[in-house]
XYZ file of C-alpha atoms in Angstrom:
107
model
C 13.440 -3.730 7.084
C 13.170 -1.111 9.756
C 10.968 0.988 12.048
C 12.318 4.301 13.779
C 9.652 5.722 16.053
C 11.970 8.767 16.748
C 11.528 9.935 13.122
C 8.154 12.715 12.250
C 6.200 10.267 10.333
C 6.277 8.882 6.842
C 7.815 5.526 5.543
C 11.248 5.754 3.570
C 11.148 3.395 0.318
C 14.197 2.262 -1.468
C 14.387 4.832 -4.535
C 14.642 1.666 -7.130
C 11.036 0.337 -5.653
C 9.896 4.141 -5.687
C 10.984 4.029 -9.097
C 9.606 0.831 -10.459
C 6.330 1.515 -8.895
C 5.859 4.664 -10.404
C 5.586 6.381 -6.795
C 6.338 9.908 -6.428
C 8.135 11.100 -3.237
C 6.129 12.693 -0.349
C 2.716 10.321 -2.009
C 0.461 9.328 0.152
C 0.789 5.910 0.825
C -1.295 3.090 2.429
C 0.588 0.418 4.547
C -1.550 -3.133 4.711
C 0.782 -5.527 7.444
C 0.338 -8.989 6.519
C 1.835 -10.130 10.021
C -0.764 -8.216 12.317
C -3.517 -6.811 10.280
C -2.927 -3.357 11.089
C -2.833 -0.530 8.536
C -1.989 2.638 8.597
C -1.722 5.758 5.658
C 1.372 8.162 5.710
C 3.703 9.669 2.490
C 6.939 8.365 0.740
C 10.169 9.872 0.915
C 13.056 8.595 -0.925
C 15.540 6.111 0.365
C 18.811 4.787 -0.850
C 18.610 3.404 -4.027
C 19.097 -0.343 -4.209
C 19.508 -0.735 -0.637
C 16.178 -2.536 -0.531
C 14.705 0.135 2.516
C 11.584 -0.190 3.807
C 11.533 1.745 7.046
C 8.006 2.951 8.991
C 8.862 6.184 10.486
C 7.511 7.934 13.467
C 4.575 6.923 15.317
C 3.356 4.268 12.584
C 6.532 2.284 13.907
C 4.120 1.116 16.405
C 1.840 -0.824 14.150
C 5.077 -2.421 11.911
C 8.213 -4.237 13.157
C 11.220 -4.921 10.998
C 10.765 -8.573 9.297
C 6.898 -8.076 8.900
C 5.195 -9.036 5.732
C 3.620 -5.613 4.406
C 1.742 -4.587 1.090
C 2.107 -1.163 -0.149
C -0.312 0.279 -1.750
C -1.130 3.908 -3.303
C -4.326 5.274 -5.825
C -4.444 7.717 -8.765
C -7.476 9.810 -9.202
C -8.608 8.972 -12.482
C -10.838 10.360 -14.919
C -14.303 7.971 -15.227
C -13.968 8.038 -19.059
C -10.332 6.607 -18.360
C -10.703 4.031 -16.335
C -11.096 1.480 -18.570
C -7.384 2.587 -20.069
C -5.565 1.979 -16.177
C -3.090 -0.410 -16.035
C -1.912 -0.689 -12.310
C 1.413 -2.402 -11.842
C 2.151 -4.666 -9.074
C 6.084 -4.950 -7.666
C 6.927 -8.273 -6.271
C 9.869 -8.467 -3.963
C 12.217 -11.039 -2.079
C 12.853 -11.158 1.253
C 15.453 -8.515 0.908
C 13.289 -6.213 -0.929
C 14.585 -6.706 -4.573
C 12.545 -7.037 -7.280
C 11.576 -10.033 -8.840
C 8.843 -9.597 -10.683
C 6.801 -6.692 -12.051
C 3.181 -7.124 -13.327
C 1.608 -4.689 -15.170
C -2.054 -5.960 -15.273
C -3.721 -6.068 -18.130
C -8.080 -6.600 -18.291
């Protein structure tokens, strides 16, 4: 929804999303753009809840400009014994960042 190069870096993520996900604030985060192909790592911090925020901060605003289709994607270091127990969950939004469906995958 936005990008503020005059920010220090990170990306802010509407606390609901943050929530849902299962995202923990100042995460390190991996941003895939669907529009350009670029992609670019930085860390969460929290926005307003339900306000459906997605803003690139600093200089990553560069690479990602407000309306652009982006995937969001972070990884949890996980014990090899324990893999086989992971369930990731995948957040689907709208076009105004709301959720609208949430898959917890299953093997």
């Amino acid at each position: 929804t936005e990008a503020d190069v005059n920010y220090i870096g990170s990306i802010t993520i509407d606390e609901e999303l943050i929530e849902d996900a299962n995202i923990s604030e100042w995460e390190k985060i991996e941003v895939l753009n669907i529009t350009n192909g670029s992609r670019l790592e930085t860390y969460v911090i929290l926005g307003e809840k339900g306000s459906g925020e997605i803003c690139i901060n600093g200089a990553a605003a560069h690479l990602v400009n407000p309306g652009d289709l982006v995937i969001l994607v972070t990884y949890k270091a996980i014990e090899e014994g324990k893999i086989g127990e992971h369930v990731p969950t995948i957040i689907h939004v709208n076009e105004r960042n709301k959720i609208v469906d949430i898959d917890n995958h299953t093997r």
